[in-house]
mmCIF file of C-alpha atoms and ligand atoms in Angstrom:
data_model
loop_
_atom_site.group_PDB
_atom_site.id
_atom_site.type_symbol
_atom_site.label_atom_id
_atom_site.label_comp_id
_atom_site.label_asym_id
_atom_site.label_seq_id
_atom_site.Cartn_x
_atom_site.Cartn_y
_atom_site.Cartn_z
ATOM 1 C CA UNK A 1 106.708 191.348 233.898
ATOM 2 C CA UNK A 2 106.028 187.909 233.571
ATOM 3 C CA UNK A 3 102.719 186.344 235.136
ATOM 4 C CA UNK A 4 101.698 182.436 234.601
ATOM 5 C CA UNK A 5 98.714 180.733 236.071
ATOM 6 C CA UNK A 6 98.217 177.443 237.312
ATOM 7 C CA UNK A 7 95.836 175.036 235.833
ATOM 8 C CA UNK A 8 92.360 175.946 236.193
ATOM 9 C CA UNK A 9 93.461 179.679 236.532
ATOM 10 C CA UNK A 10 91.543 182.561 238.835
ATOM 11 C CA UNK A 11 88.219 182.132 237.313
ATOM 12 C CA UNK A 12 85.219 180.123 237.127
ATOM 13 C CA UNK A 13 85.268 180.281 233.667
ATOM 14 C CA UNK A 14 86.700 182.094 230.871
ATOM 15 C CA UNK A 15 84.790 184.255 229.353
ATOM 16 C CA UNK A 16 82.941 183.139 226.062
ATOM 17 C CA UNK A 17 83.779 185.622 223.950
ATOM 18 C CA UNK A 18 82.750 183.732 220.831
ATOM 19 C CA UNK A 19 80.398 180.777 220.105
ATOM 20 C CA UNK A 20 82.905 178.793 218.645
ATOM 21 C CA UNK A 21 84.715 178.509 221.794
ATOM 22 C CA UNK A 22 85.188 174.873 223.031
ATOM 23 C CA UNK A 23 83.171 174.224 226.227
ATOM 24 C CA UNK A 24 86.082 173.508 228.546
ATOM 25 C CA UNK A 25 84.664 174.343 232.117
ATOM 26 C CA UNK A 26 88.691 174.860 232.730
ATOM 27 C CA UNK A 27 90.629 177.565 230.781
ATOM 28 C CA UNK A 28 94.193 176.340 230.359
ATOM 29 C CA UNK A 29 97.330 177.833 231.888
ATOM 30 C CA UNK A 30 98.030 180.942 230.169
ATOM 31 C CA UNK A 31 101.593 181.132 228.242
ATOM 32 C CA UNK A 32 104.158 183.022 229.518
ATOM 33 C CA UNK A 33 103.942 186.601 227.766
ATOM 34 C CA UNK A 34 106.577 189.185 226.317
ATOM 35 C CA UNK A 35 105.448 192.285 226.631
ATOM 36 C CA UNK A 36 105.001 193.933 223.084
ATOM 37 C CA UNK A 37 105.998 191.096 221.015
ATOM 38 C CA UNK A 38 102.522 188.950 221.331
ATOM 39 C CA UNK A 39 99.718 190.754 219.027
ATOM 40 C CA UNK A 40 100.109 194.115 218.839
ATOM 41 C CA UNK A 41 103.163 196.547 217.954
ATOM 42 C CA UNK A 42 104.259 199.742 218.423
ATOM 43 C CA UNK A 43 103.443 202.725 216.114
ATOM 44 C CA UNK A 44 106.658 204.825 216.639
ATOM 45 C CA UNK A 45 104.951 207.827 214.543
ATOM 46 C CA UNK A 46 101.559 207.993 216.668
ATOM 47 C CA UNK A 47 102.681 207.683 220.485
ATOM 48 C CA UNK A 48 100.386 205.371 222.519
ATOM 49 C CA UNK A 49 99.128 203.707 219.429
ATOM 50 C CA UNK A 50 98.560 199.758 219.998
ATOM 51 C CA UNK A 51 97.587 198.629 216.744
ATOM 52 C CA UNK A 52 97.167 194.759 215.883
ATOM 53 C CA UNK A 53 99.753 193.191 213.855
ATOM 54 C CA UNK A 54 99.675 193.444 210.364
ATOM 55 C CA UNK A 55 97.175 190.189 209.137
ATOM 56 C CA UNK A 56 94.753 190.829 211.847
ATOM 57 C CA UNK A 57 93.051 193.758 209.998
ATOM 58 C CA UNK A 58 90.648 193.165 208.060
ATOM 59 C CA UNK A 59 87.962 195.717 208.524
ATOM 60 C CA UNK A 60 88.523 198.999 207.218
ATOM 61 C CA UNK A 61 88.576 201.994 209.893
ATOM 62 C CA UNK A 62 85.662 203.776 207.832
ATOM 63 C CA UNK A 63 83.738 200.303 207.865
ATOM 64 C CA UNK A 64 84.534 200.626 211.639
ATOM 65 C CA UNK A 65 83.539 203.868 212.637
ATOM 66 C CA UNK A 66 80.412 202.591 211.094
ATOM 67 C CA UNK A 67 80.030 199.574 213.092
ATOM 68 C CA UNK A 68 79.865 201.403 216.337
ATOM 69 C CA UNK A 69 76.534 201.386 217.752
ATOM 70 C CA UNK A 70 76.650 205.105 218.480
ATOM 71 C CA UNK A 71 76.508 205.420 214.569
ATOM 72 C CA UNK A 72 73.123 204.653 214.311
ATOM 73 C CA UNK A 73 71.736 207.379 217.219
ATOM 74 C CA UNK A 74 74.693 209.954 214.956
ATOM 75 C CA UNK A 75 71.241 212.083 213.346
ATOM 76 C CA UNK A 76 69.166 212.017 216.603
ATOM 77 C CA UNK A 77 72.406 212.756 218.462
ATOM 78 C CA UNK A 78 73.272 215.327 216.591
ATOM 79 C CA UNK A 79 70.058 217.438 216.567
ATOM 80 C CA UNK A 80 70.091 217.242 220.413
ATOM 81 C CA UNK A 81 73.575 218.409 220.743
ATOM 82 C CA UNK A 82 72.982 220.986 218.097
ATOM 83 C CA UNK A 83 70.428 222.913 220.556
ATOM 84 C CA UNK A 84 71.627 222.049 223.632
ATOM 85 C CA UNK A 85 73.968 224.173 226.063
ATOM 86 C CA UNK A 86 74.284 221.438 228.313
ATOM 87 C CA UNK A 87 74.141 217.740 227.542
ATOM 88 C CA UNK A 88 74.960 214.526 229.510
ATOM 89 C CA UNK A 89 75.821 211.592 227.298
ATOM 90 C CA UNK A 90 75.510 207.973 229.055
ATOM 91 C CA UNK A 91 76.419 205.162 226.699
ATOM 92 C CA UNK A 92 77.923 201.734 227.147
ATOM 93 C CA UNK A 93 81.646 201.074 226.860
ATOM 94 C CA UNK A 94 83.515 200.727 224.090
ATOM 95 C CA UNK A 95 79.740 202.221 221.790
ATOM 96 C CA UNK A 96 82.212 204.958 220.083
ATOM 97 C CA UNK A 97 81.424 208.714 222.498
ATOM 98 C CA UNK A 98 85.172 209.552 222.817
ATOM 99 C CA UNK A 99 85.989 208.680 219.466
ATOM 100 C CA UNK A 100 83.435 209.569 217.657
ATOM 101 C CA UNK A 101 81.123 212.867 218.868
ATOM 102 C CA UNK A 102 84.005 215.405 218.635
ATOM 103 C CA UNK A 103 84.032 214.095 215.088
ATOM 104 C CA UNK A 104 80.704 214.445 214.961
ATOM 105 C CA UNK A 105 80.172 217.468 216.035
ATOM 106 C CA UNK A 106 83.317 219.013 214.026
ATOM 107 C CA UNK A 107 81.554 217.286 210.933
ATOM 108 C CA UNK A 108 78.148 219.247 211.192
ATOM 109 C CA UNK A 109 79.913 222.083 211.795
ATOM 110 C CA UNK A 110 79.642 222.922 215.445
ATOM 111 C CA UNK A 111 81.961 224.751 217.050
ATOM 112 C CA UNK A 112 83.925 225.493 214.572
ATOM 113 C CA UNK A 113 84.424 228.886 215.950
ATOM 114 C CA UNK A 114 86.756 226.986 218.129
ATOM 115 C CA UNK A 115 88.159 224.141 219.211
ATOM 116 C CA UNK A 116 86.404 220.971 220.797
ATOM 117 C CA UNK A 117 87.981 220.025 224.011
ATOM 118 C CA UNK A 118 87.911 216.368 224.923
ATOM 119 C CA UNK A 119 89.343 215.904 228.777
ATOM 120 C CA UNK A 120 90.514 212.771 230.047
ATOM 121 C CA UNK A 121 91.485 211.867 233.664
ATOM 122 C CA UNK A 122 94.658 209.855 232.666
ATOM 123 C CA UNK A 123 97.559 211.514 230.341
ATOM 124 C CA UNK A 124 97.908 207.543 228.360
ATOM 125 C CA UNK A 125 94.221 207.808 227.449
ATOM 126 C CA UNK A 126 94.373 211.228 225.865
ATOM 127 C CA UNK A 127 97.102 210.422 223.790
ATOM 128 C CA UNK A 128 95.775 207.109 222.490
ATOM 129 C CA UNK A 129 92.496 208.825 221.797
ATOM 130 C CA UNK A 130 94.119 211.211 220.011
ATOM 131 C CA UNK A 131 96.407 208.601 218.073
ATOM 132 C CA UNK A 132 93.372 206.859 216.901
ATOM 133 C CA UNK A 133 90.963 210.085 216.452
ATOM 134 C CA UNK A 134 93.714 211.405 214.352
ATOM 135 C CA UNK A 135 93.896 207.984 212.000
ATOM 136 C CA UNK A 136 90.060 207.758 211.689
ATOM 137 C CA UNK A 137 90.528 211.265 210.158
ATOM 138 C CA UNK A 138 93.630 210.270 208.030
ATOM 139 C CA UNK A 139 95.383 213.126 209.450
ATOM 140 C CA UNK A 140 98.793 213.440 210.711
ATOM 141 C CA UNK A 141 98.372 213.886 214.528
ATOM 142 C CA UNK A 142 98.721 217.121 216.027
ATOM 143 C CA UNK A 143 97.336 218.777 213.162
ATOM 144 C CA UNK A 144 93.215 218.913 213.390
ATOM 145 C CA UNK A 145 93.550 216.456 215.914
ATOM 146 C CA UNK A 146 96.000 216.893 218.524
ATOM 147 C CA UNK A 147 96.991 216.426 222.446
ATOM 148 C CA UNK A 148 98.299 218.841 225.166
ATOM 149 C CA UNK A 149 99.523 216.472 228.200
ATOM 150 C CA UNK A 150 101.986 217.392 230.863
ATOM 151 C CA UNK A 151 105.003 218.403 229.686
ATOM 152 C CA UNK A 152 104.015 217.440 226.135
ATOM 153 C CA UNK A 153 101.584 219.402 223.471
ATOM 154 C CA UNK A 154 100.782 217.856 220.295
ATOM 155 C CA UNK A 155 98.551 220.527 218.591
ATOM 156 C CA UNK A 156 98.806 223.519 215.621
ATOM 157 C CA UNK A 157 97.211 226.266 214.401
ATOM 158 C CA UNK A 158 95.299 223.782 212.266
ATOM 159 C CA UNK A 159 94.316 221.856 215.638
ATOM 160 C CA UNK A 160 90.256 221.801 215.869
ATOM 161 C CA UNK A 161 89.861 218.596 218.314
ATOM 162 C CA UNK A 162 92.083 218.790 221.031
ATOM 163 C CA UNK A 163 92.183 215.839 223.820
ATOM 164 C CA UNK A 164 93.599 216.630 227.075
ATOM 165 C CA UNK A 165 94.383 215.939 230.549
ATOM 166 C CA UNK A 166 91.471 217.299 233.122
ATOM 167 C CA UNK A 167 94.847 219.188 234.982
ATOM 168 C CA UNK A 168 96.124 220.730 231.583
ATOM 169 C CA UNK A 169 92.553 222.603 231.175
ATOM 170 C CA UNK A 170 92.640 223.366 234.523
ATOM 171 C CA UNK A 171 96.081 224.899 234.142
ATOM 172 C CA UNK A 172 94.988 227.003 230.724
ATOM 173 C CA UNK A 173 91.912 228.176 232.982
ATOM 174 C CA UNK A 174 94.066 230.030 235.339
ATOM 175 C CA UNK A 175 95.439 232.413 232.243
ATOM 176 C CA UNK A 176 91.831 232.442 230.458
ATOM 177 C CA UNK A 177 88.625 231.677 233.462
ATOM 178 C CA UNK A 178 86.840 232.359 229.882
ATOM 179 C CA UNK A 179 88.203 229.162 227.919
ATOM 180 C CA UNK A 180 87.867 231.541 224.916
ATOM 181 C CA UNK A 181 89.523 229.342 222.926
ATOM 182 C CA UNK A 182 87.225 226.709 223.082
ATOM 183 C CA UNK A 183 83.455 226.343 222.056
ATOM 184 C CA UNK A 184 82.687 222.602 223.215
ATOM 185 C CA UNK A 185 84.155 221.058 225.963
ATOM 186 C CA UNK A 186 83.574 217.377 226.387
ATOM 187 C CA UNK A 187 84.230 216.622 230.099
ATOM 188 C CA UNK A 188 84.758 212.724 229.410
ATOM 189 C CA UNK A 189 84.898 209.813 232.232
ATOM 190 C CA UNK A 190 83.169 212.121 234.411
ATOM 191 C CA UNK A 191 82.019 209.510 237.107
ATOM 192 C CA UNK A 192 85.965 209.091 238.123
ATOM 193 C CA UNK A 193 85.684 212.371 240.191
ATOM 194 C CA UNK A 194 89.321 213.477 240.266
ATOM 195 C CA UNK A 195 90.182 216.486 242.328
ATOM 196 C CA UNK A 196 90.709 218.478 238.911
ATOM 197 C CA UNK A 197 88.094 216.941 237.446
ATOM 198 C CA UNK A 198 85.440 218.114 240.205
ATOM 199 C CA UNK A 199 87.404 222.002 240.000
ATOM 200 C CA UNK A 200 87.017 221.668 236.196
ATOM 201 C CA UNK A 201 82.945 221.464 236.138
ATOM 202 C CA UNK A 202 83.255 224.357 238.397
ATOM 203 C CA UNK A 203 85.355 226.099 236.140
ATOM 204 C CA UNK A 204 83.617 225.111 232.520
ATOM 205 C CA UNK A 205 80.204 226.168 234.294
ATOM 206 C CA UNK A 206 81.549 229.715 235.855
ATOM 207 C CA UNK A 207 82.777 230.291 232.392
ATOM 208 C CA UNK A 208 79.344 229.348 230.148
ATOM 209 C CA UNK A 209 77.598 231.562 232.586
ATOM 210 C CA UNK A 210 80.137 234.801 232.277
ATOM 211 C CA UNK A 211 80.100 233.957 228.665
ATOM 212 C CA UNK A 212 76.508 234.518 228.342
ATOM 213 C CA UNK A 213 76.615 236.998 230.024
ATOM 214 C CA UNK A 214 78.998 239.244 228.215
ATOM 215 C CA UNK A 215 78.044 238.293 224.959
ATOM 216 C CA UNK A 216 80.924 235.945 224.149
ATOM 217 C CA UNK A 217 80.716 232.709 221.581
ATOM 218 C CA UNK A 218 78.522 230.805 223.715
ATOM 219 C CA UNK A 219 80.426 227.675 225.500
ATOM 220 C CA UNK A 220 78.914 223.980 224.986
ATOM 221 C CA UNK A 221 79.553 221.475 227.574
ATOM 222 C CA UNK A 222 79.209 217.884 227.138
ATOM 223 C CA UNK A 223 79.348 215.506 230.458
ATOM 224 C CA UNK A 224 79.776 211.909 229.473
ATOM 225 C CA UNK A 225 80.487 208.842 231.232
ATOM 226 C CA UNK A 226 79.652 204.976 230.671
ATOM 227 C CA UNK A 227 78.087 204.915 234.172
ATOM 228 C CA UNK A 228 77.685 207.441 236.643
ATOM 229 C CA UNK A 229 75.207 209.245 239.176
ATOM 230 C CA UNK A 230 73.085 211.092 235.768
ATOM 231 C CA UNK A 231 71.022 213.127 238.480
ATOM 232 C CA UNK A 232 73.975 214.860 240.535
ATOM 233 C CA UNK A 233 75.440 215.911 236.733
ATOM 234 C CA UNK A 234 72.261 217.000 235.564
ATOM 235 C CA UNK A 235 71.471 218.875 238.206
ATOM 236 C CA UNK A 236 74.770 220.413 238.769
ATOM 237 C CA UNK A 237 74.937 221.386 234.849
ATOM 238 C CA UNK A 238 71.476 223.501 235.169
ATOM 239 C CA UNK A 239 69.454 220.844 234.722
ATOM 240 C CA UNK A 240 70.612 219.314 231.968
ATOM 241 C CA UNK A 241 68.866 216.534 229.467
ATOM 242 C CA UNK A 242 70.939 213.016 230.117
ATOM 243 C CA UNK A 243 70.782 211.198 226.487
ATOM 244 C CA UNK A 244 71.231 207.172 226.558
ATOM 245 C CA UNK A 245 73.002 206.044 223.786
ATOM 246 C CA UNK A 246 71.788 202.160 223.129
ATOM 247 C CA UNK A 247 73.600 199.243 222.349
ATOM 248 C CA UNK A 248 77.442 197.429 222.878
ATOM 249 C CA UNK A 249 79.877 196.297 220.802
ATOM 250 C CA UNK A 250 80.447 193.165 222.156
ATOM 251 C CA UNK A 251 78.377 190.827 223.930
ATOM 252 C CA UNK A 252 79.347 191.188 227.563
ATOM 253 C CA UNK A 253 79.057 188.414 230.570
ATOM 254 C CA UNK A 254 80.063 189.014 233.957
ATOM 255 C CA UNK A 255 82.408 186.320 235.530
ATOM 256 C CA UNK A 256 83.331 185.938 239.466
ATOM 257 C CA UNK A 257 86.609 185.143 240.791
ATOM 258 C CA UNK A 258 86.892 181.595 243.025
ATOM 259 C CA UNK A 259 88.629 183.479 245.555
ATOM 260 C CA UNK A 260 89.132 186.688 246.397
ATOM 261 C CA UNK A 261 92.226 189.312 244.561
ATOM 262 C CA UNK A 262 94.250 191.475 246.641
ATOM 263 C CA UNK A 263 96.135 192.454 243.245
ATOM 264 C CA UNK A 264 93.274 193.548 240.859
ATOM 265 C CA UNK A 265 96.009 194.323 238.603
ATOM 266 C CA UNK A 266 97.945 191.130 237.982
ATOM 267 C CA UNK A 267 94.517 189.423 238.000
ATOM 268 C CA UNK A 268 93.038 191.643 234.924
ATOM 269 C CA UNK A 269 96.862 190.877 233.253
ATOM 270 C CA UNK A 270 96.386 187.215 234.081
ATOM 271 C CA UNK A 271 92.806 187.201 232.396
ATOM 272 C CA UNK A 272 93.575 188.971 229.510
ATOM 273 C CA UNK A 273 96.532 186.417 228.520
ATOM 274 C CA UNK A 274 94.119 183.701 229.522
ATOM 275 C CA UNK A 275 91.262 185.286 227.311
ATOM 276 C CA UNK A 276 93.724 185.682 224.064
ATOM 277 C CA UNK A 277 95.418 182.211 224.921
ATOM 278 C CA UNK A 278 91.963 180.599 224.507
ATOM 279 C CA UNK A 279 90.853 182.588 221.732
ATOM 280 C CA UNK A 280 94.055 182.415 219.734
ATOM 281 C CA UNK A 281 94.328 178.692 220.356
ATOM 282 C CA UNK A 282 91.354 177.614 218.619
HETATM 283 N N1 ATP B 301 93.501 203.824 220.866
HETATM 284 C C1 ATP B 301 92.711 203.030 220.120
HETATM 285 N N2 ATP B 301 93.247 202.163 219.237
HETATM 286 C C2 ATP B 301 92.463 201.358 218.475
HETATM 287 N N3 ATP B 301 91.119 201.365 218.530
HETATM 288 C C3 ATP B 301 90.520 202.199 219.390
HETATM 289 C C4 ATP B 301 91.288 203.079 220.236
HETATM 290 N N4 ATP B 301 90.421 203.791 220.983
HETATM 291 C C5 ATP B 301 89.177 203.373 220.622
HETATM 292 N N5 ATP B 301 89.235 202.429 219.664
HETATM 293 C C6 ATP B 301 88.088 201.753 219.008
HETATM 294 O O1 ATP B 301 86.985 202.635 219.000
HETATM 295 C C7 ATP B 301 85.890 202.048 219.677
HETATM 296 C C8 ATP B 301 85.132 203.123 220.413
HETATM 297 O O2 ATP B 301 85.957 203.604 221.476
HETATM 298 P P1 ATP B 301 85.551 204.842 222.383
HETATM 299 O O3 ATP B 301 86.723 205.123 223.247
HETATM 300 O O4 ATP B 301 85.053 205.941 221.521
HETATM 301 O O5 ATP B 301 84.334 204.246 223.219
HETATM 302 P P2 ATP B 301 83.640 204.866 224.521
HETATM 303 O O6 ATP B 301 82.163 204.767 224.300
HETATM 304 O O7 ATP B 301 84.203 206.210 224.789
HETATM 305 O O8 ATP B 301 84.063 203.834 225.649
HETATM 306 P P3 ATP B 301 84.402 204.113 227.208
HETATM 307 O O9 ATP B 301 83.095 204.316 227.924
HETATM 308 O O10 ATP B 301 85.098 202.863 227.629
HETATM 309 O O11 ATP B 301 85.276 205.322 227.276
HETATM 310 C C9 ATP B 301 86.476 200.983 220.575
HETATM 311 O O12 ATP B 301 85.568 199.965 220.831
HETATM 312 C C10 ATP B 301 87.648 200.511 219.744
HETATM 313 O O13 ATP B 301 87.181 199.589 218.789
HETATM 314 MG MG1 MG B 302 85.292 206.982 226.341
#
C-alpha cells in the first residue's frame, strides 16, 4: 500500500519528537514508502520481530531494559506483587509492564511452581512480545519464553513465560476451570474489553477462589492496562490495590487533525511516514 500526502499534510504540526527538529510550521510531503524495505527488517527466526536495521543500534538490550522507567519502581514493585493475590498495574505506554514484570517476577522467583501467563487481545502482539521477551532473555524463543496463538504454539517443557491470546486461555480453561498449570496470570490490555477478555476475568477469578479453597498452588492475577476504569477492576478483583507505575519513555504531545479522518488507519500510516521523513531528514 502506497499512501502520499500533499504539502502541508493532515496535521497542524508534526510532532516534535526531538529538539533539534527545524521549526517548520509545515511538515513536508511524506515519500512514497515500500513496505519492509524503509528502516526495519524482518527477523525470519523470531516471527513478528521488527527490529531496526543493522547501524541504528546502538544501545545494548541490557542497557535498555534498564532505561525503562518501570526499572526504577522494579524493588517497590516487586515487594507488592510478592504479597499480593490480586494486583492492578496502571502505567504509561511504552514504561516496560509487558516486557518486563513476567521477567520480573520469574527473576525473584515467583511462580516458579508454574508458568506466568501473559494474555493479549490481538494474536500479532503476543507473538512480538514474545519475540522480544525471548531476546531480552537471550533465549531461543519457545523455550522459557514462548507463545500459544491460534493454530500456532511456540512453547516446551522448558517454557516458564508464556504469552497468549485472551481466546487461547479461554480455550485451555474449558479442559482445566483450575488453570493448574499456571501460577500468575497477567491479564494485559485489560481496558479493551473483548468478549473473551470479559469471560476470562470471570474465569481466572472462579479459579483463584476454588483454588483456595481446595488447597491448590494459590493463583496470582495481575490486571494491567495503560488506561482504564481502575475502580470497576479493583472492585471486580476483590478489591484489589491499583499500583501507578510513574514516568514515560518519551516525551509525549498531543496534536489535532485540521479536519476531520474517516480512515483513522491511513491517517496513523500517513503520520508515521511523515514523523520518520522529518526525523530522518535532518
Ligand atoms: N516487539 C518489540 N520489538 C522491539 N522492542 C520492543 C518490542 N516490544 C517492546 N519493545 C520495547 O520495550 C519497551 C517496553 O514495551 P512494553 O510493551 O513492555 O511497554 P508497556 O508498558 O506494556 O506499553 P503498552 O501500555 O503500550 O502496552 C518499548 O518501549 C520498546 O522500546
Ligand atoms: Mg503492554
Amino acid at each position: 500500500m502506497v499512501h502520499t500526502v500533499g504539502r502541508g499534510g493532515i496535521w497542524e504540526k508534526v510532532p516534535r519528537c526531538f529538539p533539534t527538529m527545524p521549526h517548520d510550521p509545515d511538515p513536508p510531503p511524506a515519500k512514497k514508502f515500500k513496505p519492509g524495505s524503509v528502516f526495519f527488517r524482518l527477523e525470519k527466526n523470531k516471527p513478528g520481530m521488527l527490529l531496526p536495521r543493522k547501524g541504528n543500534v546502538t544501545t545494548p538490550i541490557d542497557v535498555q531494559r534498564k532505561q525503562l522507567p518501570i526499572y526504577q519502581a522494579k524493588p517497590r514493585l516487586l515487594n507488592e506483587l510478592r504479597r499480593l493475590h490480586n494486583a492492578i498495574v496502571i502505567g504509561e505506554t511504552g514504561s516496560g509492564k509487558t516486557t518486563q514484570i513476567p521477567q520480573y517476577l520469574f527473576e525473584a522467583g515467583i511462580g516458579r511452581q508454574g508458568l506466568i501467563a501473559i494474555t493479549q487481545p490481538r494474536r500479532v502482539a503476543a507473538i512480538s512480545l514474545a519475540g522480544r521477551v525471548a531476546e531480552e532473555k537471550r533465549t531461543q524463543l519457545g523455550k522459557l519464553v514462548g507463545y500459544t496463538v491460534r493454530f500456532e504454539d511456540v512453547t516446551s517443557p522448558e517454557t516458564k513465560l508464556k504469552f497468549m491470546t485472551d481466546g487461547m486461555l479461554l480455550r485451555e480453561a474449558i479442559g482445566d476451570p483450575l488453570l493448574l498449570r499456571y501460577t500468575v496470570v497477567i491479564l494485559d490490555e485489560a481496558h479493551e474489553r473483548t468478549v473473551h477478555t470479559d469471560v476470562l476475568f470471570g474465569v481466572v477469578k472462579t479459579a483463584q477462589r476454588r483454588r483456595r479453597e481446595l488447597n491448590k498452588i494459590p493463583l496470582k492475577v495481575i490486571v494491567m492496562s495503560a488506561t482504564m476504569d481502575v475502580d470497576l477492576f479493583s472492585e471486580y478483583f476483590n478489591k484489589s490495590p491499583v499500583l501507578y507505575l510513574e514516568g514515560r519513555q518519551h516525551p509525549i504531545q498531543i496534536y489535532y487533525t485540521k479536519q476531520p479522518q474517516s480512515d483513522y488507519l491511513q491517517a496513523a500510516l500517513v503520520s508515521v511516514f511523515q514523523i520518520h521523513q522529518v526525523v530522518f531528514d535532518i
